[in-house]
mmCIF file of C-alpha atoms in Angstrom:
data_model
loop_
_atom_site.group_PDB
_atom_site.id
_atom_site.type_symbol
_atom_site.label_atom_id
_atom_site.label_comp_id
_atom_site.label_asym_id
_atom_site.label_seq_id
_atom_site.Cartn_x
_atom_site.Cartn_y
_atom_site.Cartn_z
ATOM 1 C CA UNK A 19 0.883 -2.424 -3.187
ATOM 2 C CA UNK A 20 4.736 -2.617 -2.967
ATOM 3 C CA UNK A 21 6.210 -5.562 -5.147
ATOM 4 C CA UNK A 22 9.146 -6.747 -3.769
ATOM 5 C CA UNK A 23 11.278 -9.110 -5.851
ATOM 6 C CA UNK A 24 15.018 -10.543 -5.371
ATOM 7 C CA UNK A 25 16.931 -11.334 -8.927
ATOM 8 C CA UNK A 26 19.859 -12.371 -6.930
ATOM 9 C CA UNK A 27 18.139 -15.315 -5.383
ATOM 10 C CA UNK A 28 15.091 -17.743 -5.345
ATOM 11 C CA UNK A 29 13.588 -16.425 -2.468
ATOM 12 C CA UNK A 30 12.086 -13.183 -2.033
ATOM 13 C CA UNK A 31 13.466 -10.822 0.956
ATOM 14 C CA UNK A 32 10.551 -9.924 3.483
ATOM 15 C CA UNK A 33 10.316 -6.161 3.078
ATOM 16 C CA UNK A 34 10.035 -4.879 7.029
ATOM 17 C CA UNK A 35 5.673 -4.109 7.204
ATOM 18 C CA UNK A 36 6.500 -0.768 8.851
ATOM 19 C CA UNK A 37 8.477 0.503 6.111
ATOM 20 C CA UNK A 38 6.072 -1.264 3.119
ATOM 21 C CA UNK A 39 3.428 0.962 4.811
ATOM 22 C CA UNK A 40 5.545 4.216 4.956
ATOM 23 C CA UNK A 41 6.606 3.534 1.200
ATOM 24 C CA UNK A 42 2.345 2.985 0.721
ATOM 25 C CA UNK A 43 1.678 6.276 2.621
ATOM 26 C CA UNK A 44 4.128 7.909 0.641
ATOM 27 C CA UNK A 45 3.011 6.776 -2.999
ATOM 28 C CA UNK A 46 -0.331 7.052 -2.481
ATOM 29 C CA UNK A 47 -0.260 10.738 -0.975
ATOM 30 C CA UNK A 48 2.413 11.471 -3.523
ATOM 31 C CA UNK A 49 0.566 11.290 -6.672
ATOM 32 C CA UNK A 50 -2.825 12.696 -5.266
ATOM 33 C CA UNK A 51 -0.570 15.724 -4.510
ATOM 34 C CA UNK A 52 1.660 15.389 -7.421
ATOM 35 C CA UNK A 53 -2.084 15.898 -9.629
ATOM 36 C CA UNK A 54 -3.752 18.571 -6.932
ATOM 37 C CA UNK A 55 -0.722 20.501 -8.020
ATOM 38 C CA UNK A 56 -2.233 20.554 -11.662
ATOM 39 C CA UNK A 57 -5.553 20.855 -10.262
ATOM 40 C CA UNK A 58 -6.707 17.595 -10.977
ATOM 41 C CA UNK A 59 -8.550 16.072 -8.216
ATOM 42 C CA UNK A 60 -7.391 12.280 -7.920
ATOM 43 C CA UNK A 61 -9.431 9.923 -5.321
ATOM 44 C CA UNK A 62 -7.623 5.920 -4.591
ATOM 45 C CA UNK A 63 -9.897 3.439 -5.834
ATOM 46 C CA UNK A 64 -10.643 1.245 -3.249
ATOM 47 C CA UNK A 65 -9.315 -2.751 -3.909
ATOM 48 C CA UNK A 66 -11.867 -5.001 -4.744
ATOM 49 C CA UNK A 67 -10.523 -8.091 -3.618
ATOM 50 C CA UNK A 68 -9.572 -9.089 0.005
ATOM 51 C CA UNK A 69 -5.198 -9.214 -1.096
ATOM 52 C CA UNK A 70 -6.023 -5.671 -2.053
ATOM 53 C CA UNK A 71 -5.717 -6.514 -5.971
ATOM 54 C CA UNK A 72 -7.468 -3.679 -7.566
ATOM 55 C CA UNK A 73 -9.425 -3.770 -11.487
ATOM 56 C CA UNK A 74 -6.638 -3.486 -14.342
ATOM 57 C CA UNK A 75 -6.937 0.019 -15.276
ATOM 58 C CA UNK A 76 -7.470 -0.225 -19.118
ATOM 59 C CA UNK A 77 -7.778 3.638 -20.405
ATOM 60 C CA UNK A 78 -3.989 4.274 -20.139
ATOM 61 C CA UNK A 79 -2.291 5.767 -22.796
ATOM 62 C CA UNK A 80 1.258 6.184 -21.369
ATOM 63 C CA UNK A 81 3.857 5.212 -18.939
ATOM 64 C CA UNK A 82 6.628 7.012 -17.138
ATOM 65 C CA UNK A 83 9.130 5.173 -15.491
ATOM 66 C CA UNK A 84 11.759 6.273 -12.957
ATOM 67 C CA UNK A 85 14.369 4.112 -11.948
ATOM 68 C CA UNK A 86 15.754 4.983 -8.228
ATOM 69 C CA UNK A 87 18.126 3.088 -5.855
ATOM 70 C CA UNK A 88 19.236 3.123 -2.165
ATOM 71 C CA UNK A 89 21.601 1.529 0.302
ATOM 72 C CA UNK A 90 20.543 -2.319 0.105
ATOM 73 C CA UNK A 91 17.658 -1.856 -2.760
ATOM 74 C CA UNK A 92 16.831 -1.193 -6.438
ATOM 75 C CA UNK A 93 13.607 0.211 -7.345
ATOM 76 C CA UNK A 94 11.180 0.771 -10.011
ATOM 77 C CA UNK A 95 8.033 3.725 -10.241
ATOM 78 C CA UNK A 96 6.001 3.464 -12.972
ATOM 79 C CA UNK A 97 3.112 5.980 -13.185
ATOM 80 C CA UNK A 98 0.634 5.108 -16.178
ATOM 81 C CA UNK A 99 -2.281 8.096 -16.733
ATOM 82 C CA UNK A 100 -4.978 7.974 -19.276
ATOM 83 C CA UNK A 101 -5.334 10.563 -22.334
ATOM 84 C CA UNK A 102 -7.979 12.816 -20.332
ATOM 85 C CA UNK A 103 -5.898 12.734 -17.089
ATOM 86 C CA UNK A 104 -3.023 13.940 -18.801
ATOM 87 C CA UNK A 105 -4.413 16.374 -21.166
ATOM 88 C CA UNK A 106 -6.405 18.324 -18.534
ATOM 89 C CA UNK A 107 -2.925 18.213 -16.397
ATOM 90 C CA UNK A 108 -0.615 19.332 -18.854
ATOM 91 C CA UNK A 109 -1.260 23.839 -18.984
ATOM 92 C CA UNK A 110 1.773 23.642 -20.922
ATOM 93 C CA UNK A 111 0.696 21.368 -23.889
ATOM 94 C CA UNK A 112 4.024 19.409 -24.274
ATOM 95 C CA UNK A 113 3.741 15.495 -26.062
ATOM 96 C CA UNK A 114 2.033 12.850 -23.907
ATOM 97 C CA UNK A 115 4.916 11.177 -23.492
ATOM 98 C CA UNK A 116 7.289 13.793 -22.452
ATOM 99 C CA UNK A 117 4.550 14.963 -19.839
ATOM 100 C CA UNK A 118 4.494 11.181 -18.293
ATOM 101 C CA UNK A 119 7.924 11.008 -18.246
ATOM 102 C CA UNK A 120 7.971 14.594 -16.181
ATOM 103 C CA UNK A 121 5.452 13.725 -14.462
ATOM 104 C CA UNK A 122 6.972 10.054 -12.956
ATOM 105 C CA UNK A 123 9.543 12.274 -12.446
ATOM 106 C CA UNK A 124 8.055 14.612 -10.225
ATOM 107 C CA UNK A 125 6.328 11.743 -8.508
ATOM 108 C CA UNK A 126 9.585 10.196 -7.956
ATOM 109 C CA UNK A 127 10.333 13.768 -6.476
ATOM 110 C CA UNK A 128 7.282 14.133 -3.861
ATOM 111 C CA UNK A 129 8.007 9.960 -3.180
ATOM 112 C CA UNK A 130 11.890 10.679 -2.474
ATOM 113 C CA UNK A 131 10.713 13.304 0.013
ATOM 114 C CA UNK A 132 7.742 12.028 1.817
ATOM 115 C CA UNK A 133 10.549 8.754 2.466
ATOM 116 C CA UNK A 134 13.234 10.666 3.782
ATOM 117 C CA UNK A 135 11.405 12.414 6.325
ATOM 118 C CA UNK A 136 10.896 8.895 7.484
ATOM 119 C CA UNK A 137 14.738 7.981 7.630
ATOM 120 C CA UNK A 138 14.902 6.604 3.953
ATOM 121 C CA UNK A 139 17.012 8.213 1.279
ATOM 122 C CA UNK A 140 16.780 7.363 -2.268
ATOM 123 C CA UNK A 141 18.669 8.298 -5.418
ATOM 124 C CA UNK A 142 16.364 8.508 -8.821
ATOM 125 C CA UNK A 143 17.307 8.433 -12.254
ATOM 126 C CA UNK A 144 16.120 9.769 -15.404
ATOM 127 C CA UNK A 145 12.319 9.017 -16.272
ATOM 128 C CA UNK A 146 11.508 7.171 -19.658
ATOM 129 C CA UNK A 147 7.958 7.090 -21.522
ATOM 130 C CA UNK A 148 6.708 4.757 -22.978
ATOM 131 C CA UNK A 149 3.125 3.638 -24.557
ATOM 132 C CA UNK A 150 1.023 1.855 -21.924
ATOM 133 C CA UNK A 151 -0.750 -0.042 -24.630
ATOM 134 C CA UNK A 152 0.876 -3.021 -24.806
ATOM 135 C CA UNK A 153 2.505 -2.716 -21.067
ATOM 136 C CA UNK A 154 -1.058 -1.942 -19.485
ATOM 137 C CA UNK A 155 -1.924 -5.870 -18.761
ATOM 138 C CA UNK A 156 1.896 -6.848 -18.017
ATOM 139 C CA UNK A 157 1.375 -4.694 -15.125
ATOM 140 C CA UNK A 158 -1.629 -5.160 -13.958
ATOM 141 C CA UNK A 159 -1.661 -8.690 -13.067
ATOM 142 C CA UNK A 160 -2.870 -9.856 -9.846
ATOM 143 C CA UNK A 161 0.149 -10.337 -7.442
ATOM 144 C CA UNK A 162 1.256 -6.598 -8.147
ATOM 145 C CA UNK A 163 -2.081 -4.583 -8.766
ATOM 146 C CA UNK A 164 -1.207 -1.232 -8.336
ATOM 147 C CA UNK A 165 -2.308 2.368 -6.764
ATOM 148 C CA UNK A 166 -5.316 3.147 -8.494
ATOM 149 C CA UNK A 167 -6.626 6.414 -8.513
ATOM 150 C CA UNK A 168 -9.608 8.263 -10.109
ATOM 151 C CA UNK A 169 -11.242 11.500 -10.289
ATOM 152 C CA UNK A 170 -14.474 12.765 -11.046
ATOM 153 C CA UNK A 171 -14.404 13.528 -15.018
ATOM 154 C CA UNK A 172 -13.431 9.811 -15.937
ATOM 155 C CA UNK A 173 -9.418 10.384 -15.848
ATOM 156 C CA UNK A 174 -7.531 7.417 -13.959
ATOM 157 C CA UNK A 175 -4.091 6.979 -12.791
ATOM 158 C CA UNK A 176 -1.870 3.983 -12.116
ATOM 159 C CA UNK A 177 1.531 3.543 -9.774
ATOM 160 C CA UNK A 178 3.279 1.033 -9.325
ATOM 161 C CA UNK A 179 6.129 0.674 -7.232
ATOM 162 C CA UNK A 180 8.410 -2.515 -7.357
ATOM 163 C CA UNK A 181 11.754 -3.384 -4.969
ATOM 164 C CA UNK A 182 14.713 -5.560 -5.059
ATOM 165 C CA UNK A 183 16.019 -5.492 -2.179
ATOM 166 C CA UNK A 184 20.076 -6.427 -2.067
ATOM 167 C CA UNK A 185 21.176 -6.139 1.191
ATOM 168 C CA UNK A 186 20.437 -4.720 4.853
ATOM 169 C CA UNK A 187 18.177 -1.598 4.532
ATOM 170 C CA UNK A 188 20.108 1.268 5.500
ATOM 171 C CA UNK A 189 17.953 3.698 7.460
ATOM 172 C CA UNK A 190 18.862 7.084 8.900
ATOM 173 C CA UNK A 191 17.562 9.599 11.657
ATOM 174 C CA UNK A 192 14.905 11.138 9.631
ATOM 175 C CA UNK A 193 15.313 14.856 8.789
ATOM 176 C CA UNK A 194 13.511 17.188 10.255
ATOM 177 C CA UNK A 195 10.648 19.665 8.457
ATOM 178 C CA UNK A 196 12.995 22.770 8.256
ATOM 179 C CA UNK A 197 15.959 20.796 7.057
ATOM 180 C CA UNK A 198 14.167 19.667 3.495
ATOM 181 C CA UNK A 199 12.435 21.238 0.644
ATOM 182 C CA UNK A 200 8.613 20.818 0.256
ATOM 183 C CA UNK A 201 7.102 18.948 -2.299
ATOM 184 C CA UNK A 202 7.008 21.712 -5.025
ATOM 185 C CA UNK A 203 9.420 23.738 -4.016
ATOM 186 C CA UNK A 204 12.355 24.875 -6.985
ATOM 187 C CA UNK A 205 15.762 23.459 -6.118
ATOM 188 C CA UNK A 206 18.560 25.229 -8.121
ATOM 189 C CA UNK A 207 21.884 23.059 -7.870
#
């Protein structure tokens, strides 16, 4: 689910449905990807309520969190994985919490992407970790439950994504397939 929030006023902007469910497509297919590209299998959990509030996920060790931003909105992504999930990710062995941090950030990546090929275009910022111990039930309360995924040897993984929208969207023609990078690909600046 997409949490959309306004700081500027009392009432919430109405986030247009067609674009909540692009930016739903996109994040959900982004971090089963993002993990398939470790070779981690990751399945969504299916919501167990009717509003599509899912179980608080309670095995995560850390958060990564990427700030990003865009022509009339603000944005949060926080990805939260549990110690098995990112262990059996990480073939390179680096700290917990530089491996969530890279790994929001990579999600970020594959989200960025998957939107502008729909006529969005975000700008991210440097990921932070942090523990998910104490954040874990902040996060996971019922009006923003997030994407829950799971995968067969007990590993979960958590996203969620939260807007503040500030303006009129601003959407463009989206690109076409040959004009972007794939999700993956090495982009040397």
């Amino acid at each position: 689910m997409i949490s959309v929030a306004s700081y500027s006023s009392a009432v919430a902007p109405k986030l247009p449905a067609e674009l909540e469910r692009a930016m739903g497509a996109a994040a959900t297919t982004a971090a089963i990807e993002l993990f398939a590209a470790y070779r981690v299998a990751m399945a969504q959990v299916t919501p167990l309520t009717d509003s599509g509030a899912h179980a608080p996920i309670s095995d995560l060790s850390a958060l990564g969190i990427v700030r990003f931003t865009a022509a009339g909105l603000n944005g949060t992504a926080v990805l939260g994985a549990s110690n098995r999930t990112l262990r059996r990710s990480n073939l390179r062995g680096t700290s917990d919490r530089d491996w969530v941090a890279e790994l929001a950030n990579q999600f970020v990546g594959r989200f960025k992407l998957k939107l502008l090929r729909a006529g969005v275009e975000l700008w991210s910022m440097a990921p932070l970790a942090v523990s998910a111990r104490l954040l874990v039930t902040a996060v996971s309360q019922p009006e923003s439950p997030p994407f829950s995924f799971r995968d067969a040897q007990g590993g979960s993984v958590a996203v969620w994504i939260e807007l503040d929208l500030n303006g009129p969207l601003k959407m463009t023609t989206p690109a076409s397939e040959g004009e972007l990078p794939r999700e993956g690909d090495v982009i040397l600046f």
